[in-house]
Coordinates of C-alpha atoms in Angstrom, one line a residue:
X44 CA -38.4 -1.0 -9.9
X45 CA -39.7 -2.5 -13.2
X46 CA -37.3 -2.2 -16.3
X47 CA -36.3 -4.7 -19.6
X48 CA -35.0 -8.2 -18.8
X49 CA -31.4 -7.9 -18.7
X50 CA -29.4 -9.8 -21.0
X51 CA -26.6 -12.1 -20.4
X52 CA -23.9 -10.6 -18.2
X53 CA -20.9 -9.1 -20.5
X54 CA -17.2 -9.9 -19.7
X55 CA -16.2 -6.2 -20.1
X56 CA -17.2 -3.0 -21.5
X57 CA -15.5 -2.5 -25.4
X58 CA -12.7 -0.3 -25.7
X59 CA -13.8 3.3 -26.0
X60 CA -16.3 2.9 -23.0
X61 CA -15.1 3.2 -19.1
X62 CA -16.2 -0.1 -16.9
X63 CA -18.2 2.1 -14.6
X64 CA -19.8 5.5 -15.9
X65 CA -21.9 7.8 -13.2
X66 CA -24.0 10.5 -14.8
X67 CA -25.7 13.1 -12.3
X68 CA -26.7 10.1 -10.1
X69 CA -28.6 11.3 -6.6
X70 CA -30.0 9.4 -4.1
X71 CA -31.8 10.9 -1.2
X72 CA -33.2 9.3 2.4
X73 CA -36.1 9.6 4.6
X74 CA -37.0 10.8 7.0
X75 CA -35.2 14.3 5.9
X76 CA -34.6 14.1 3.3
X77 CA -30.7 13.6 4.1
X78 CA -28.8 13.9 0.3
X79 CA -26.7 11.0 0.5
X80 CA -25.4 11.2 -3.2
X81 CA -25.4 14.6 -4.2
X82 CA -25.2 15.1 -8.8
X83 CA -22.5 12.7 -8.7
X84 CA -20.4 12.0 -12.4
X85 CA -17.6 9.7 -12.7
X86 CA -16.2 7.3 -15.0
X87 CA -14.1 4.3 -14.1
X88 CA -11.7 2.8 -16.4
X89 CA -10.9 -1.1 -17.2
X90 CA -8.0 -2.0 -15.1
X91 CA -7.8 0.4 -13.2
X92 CA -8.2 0.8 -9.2
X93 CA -9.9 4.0 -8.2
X94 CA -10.7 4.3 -4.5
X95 CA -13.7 7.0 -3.0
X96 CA -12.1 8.7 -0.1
X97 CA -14.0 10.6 2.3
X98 CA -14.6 11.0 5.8
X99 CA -17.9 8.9 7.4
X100 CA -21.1 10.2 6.0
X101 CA -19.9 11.6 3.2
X102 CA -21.8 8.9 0.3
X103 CA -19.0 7.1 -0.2
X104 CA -20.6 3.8 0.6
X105 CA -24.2 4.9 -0.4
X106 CA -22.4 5.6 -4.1
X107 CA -21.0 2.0 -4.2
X108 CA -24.0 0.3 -3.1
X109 CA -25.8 2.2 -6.2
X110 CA -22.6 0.9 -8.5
X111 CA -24.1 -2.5 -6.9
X112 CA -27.4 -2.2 -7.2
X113 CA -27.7 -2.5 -3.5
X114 CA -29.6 1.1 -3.4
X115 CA -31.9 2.6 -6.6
X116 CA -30.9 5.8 -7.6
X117 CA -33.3 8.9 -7.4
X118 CA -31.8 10.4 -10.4
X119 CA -29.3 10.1 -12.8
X120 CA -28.0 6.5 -14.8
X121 CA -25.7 4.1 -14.1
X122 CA -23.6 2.1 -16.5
X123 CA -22.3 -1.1 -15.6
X124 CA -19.9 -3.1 -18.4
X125 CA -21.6 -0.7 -21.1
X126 CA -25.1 -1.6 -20.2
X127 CA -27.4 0.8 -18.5
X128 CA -27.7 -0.7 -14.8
X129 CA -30.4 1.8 -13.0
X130 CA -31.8 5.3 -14.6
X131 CA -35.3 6.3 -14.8
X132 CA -36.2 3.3 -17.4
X133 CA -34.4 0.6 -16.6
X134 CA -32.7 -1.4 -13.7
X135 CA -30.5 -4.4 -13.5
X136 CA -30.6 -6.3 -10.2
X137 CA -27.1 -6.6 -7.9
X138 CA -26.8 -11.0 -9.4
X139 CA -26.9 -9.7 -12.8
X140 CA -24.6 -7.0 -12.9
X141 CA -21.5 -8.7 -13.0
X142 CA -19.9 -7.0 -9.7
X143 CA -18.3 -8.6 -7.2
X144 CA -18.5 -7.6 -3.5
X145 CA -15.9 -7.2 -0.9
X146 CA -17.5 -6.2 2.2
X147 CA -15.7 -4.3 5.3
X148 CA -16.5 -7.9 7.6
X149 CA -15.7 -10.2 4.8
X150 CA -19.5 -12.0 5.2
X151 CA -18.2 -15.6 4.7
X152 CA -20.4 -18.1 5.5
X153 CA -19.0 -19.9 8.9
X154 CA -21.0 -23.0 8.5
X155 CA -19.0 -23.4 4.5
X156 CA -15.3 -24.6 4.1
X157 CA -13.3 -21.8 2.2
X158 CA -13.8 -23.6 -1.3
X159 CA -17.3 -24.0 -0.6
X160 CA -17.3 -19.9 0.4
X161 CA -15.6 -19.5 -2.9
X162 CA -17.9 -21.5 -4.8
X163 CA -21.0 -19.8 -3.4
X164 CA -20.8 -17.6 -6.5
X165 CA -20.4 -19.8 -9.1
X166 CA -24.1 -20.9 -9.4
X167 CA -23.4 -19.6 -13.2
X168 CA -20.9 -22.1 -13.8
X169 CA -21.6 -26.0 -14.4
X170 CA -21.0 -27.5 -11.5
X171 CA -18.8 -29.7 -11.9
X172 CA -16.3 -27.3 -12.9
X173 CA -16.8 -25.3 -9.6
X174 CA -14.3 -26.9 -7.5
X175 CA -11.7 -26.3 -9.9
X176 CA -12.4 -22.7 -10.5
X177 CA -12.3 -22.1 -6.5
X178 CA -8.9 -23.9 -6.6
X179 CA -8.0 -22.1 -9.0
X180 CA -8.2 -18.8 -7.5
X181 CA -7.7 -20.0 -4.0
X182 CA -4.2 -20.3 -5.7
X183 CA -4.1 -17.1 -6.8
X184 CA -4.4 -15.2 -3.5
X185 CA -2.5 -17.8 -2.2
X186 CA -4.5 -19.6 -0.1
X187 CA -4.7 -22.9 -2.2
X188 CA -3.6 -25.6 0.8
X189 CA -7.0 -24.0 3.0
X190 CA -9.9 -25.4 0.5
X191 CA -11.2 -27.8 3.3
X192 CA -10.3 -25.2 6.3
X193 CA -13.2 -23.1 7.6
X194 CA -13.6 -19.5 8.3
X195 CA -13.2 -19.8 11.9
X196 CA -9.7 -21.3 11.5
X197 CA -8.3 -18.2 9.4
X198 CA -6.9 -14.7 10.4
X199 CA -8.2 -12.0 9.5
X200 CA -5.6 -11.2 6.9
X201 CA -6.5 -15.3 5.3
X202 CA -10.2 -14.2 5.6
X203 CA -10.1 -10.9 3.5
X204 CA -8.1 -12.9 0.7
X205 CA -10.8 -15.3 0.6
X206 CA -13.4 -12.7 0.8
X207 CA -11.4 -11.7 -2.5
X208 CA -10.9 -15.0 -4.3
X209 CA -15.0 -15.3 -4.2
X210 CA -15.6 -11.7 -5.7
X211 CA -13.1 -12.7 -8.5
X212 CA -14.1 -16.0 -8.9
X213 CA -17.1 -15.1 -11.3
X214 CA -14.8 -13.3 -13.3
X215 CA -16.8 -10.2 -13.2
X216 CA -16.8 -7.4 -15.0
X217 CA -15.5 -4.9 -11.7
X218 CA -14.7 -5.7 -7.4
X219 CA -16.0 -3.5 -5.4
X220 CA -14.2 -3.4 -2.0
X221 CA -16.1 -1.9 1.0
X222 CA -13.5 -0.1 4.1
X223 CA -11.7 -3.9 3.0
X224 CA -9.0 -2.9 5.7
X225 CA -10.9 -1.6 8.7
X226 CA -11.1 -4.7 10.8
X227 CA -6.9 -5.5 10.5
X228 CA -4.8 -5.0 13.4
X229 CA -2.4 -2.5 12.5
X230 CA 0.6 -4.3 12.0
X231 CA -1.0 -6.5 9.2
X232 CA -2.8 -3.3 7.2
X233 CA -0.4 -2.6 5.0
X234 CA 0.9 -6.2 4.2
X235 CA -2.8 -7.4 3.1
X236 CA -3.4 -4.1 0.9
X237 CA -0.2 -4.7 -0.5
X238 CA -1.4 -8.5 -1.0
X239 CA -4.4 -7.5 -2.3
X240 CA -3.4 -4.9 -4.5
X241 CA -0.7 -7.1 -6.5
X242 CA -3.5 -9.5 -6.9
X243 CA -5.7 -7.3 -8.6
X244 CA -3.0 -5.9 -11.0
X245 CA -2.0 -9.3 -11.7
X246 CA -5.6 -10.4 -12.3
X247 CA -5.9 -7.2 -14.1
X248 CA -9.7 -6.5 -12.9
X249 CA -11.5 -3.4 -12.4
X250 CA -11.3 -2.1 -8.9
X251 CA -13.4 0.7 -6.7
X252 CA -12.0 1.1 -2.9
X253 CA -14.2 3.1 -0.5
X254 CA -11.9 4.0 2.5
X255 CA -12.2 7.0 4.8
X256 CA -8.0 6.4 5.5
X257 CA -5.9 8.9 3.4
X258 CA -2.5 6.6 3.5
X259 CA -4.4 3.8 2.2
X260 CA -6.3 5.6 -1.0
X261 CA -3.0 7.2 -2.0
X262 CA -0.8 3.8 -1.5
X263 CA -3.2 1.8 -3.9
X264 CA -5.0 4.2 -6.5
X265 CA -4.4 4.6 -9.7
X266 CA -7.0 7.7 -9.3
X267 CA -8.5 9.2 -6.1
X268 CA -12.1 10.7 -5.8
X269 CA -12.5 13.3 -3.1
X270 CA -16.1 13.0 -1.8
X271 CA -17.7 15.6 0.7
X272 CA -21.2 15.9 2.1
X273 CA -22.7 13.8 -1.5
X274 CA -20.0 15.5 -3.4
X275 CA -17.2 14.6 -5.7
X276 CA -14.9 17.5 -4.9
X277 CA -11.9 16.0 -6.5
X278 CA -10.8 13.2 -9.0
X279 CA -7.2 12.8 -9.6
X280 CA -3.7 10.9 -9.4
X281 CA -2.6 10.4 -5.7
X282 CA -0.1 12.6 -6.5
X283 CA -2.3 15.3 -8.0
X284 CA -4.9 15.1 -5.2
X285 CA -1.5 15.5 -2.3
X286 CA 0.5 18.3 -4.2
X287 CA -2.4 20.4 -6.1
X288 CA -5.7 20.0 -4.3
X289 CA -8.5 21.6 -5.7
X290 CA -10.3 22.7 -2.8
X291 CA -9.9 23.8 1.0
X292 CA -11.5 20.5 1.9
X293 CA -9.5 18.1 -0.3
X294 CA -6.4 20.3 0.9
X295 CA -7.0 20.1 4.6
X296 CA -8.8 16.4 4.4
X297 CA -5.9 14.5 2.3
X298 CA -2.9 15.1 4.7
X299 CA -1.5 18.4 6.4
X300 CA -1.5 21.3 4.8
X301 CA -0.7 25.2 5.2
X302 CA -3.3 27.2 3.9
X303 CA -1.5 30.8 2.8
X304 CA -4.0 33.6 1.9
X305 CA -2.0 35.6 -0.9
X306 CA -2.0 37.6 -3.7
X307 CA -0.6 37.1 -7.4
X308 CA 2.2 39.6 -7.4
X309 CA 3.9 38.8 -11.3
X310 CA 4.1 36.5 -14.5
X311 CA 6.6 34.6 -12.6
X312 CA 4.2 32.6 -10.4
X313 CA 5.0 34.5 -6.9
X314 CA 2.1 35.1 -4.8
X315 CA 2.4 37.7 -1.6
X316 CA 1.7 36.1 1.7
X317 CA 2.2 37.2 5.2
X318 CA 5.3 34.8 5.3
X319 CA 7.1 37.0 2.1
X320 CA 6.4 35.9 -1.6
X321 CA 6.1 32.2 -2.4
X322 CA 7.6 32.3 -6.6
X323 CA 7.1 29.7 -9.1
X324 CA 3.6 28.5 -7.2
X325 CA 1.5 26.8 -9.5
X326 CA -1.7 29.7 -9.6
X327 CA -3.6 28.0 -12.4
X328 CA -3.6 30.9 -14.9
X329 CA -4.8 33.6 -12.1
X330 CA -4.0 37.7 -13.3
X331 CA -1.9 39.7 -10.8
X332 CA -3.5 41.1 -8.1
X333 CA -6.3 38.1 -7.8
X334 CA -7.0 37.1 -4.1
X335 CA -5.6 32.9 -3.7
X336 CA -5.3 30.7 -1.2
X337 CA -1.6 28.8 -1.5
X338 CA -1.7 25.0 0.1
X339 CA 1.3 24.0 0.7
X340 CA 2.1 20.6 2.5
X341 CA 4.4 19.7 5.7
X342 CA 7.2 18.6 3.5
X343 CA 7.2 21.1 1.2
X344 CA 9.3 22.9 3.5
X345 CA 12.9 21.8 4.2
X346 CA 15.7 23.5 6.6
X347 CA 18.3 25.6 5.2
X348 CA 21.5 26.9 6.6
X349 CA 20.5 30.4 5.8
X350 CA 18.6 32.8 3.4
X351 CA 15.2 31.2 4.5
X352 CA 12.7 31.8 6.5
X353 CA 13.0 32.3 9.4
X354 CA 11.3 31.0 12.4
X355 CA 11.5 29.6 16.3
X356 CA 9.7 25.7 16.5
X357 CA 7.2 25.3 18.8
X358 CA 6.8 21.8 19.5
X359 CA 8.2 18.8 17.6
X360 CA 7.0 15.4 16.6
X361 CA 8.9 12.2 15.8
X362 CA 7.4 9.9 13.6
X363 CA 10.5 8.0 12.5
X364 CA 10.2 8.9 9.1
X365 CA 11.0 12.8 10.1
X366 CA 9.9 15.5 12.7
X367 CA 6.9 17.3 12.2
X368 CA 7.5 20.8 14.0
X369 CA 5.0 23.3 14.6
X370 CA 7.3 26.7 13.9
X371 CA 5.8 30.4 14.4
X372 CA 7.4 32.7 11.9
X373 CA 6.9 36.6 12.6
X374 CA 4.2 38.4 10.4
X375 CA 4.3 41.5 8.7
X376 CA 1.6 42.9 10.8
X377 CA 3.1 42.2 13.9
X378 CA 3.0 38.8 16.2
X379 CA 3.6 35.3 14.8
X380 CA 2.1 33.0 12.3
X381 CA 2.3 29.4 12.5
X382 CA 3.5 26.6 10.0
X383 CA 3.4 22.8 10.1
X384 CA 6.7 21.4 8.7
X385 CA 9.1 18.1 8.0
X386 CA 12.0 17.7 9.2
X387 CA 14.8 15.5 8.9
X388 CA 15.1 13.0 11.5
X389 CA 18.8 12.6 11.6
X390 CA 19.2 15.8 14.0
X391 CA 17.2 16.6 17.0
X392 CA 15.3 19.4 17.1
X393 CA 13.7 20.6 19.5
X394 CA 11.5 23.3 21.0
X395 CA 13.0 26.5 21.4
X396 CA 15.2 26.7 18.3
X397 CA 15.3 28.7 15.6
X398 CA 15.3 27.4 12.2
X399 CA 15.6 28.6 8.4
X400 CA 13.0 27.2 5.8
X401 CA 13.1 26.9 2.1
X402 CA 10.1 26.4 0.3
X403 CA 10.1 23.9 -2.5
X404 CA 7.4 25.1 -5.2
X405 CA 6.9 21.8 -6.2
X406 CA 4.6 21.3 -2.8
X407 CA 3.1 24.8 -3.3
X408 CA -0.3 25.0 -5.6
X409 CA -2.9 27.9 -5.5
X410 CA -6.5 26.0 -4.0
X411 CA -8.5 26.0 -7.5
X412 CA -11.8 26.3 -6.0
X413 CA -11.3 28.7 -2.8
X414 CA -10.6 31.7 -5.0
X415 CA -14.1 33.0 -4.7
X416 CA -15.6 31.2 -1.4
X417 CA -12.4 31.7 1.1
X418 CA -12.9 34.2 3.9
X419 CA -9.4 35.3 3.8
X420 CA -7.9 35.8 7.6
X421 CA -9.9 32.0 8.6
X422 CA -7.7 29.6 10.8
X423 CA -7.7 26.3 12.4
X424 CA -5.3 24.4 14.4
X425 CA -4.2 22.1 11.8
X426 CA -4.3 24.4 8.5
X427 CA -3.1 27.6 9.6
X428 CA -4.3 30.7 7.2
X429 CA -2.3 33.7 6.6
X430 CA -3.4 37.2 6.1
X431 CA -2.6 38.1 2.5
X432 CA -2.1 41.8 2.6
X433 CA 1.6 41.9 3.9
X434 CA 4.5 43.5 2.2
X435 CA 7.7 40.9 3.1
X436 CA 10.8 39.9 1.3
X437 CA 10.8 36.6 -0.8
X438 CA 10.8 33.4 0.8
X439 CA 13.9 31.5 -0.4
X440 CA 12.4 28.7 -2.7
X441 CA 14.8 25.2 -4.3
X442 CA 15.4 25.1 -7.6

């Protein structure tokens, strides 16, 4: 694609204007056409690390190659640093941007030393100031005694830092980091995204994750966006996206979740389900007698001593950090329904016994976007779905 000659790459977008702004950008493949990135709007912010969550296939990675410049978009513009990157008149190629790149196999070079990896991207810089620069950063991700070391020689955790230290090394305007995790061995996961993480606040530069792992988007983010088939179906806190999901996909796909088919009963926030009235439910404004669909996650839920809910566990789970139990509670119309819950640890449950639930609202939100597309009476094995038009007693909720 033609377009004007790009200036002189910026260091940063001013102050009123995001690092990263999306506007309706689409990108389709052939043959299909498959809609890879479907009218997709967002605005990144400087500083801040927003990650794209999403399950494989979803455009996750085909909307960070776009941020890139790795893909052209079929529609829509891109803003890079508060230039216009790709739209229908202009285009800025991937070395001009001012991006650095973090792929999901680090791509190091295994023929260069790690200070001659590091320097690779410096070809802007004089160079005689190039090994100072990749010292320099080498120290910041702590890796300053393995200049001279190769690739070859490092673990995997060593290699992802370096893989870091070169997209920084520029000093560009965003990172953009690519599954970054994927290839770690469990036990090191979380102790290089924690590594990584503090470097980038303490560098202070501009972050976009793409990872399809739910722990990891809502350990590092400062915002999550929910993407589905091309979509953005969510942007958020972590905490927003976890406790007040906006759709039956960002419910079900972010963690565990109940999915309670009700109706608004009162001012007071109390929505009718099969399991008795959930009160104080965040319902987003809905009138009485509107049709919701209540999420309400695992450890929402904890045991009581009595005046609950009532219900016999099914099977039990110990994670360490508590027990999830499946437990059917008895419906209105007859038979049981079935709800995923936390328990505490400290005492053994097990299958078989009968235990009393209080709901804390707090975990309760009514599912924005399902009020008008949700086929009330739907189920699957891992977001159960009551039927709303039962008549029950209030379910004991905390304070």
């Amino acid at each position: 694609m033609s377009g004007p000659e790009p200036g002189p790459v910026p260091s940063g977008p001013s102050a009123a204007e995001p690092v990263i702004r999306l506007d309706g950008v689409s990108k389709q493949y052939w043959p299909g056409p498959v809609d890879a990135v479907k009218d997709v709007s967002l605005d990144v912010r400087e500083g801040e690390i927003l990650t794209l969550l999403g399950p494989s296939g979803c455009g996750k990675s085909t909307t960070l190659r776009l941020v890139a410049g790795f893909e052209i978009p079929d529609a829509g513009e891109i803003r890079v640093g508060g230039r216009l990157a790709a739209g229908p008149r202009a285009w800025i190629p991937p070395e001009k941007r001012g991006v650095g790149m973090v792929f999901q196999d680090y791509a190091l070079f295994p023929h260069l030393t790690v200070g001659e990896n590091v320097m690779f991207g410096l070809d802007r810089l004089p160079r005689s100031q190039r090994p100072s620069r990749a010292r320099e950063v080498l120290g910041i991700v702590d890796l300053a005694p393995f200049f001279d070391r190769y690739p070859h020689e490092l673990s995997g955790g060593q290699k992802q830092r370096v893989a870091l230290a070169r997209a920084i090394a520029p000093r560009p305007v965003l990172v953009l980091m690519d599954e970054p995790f994927s290839n770690l061995d469990a036990h090191l996961r979380d102790q290089v995204r924690d590594e990584v993480v503090g470097i980038l606040r303490e560098t202070g530069v501009t972050c976009v994750f793409v990872s399809h792992d739910q722990r990891d988007a809502l350990a590092i983010s400062d915002r999550v966006a929910v993407m589905n088939r091309g979509r953005i179906e969510q942007v958020g806190t972590p905490r927003e996206i976890y406790k007040h999901p906006e759709s039956i996909f960002v419910a079900t796909f972010v963690g565990r979740t109940n999915l309670l088919a009700g109706v608004v009963q009162n001012e007071d926030g109390c929505v009718l389900t099969d399991f008795g009235s959930f009160c104080r439910v965040d319902r987003l404004g809905m009138p009485n007698g509107s049709q919701v669909l209540v999420a309400v996650r695992p450890d929402g839920f904890e045991a009581t001593a009595g005046g609950g809910l009532r219900g016999r566990i099914l099977t039990t789970l110990y994670t360490g950090a508590h027990v999830e139990a499946e437990v059917a509670i008895p419906s209105a119309h007859g038979g049981d329904r079935k709800l995923i819950v936390h328990l505490p640890p400290s005492r053994g449950y097990q299958p078989g016994e009968t235990v009393e639930l209080r709901l804390d609202p707090d975990f309760a939100s009514v599912v924005r976007n399902a009020c008008h597309s949700l086929g009330f009476g739907s189920a699957s094995a891992t977001s159960p779905v009551a039927n709303s038009s039962a008549s029950a007693s209030p379910v004991a909720a905390g304070p």
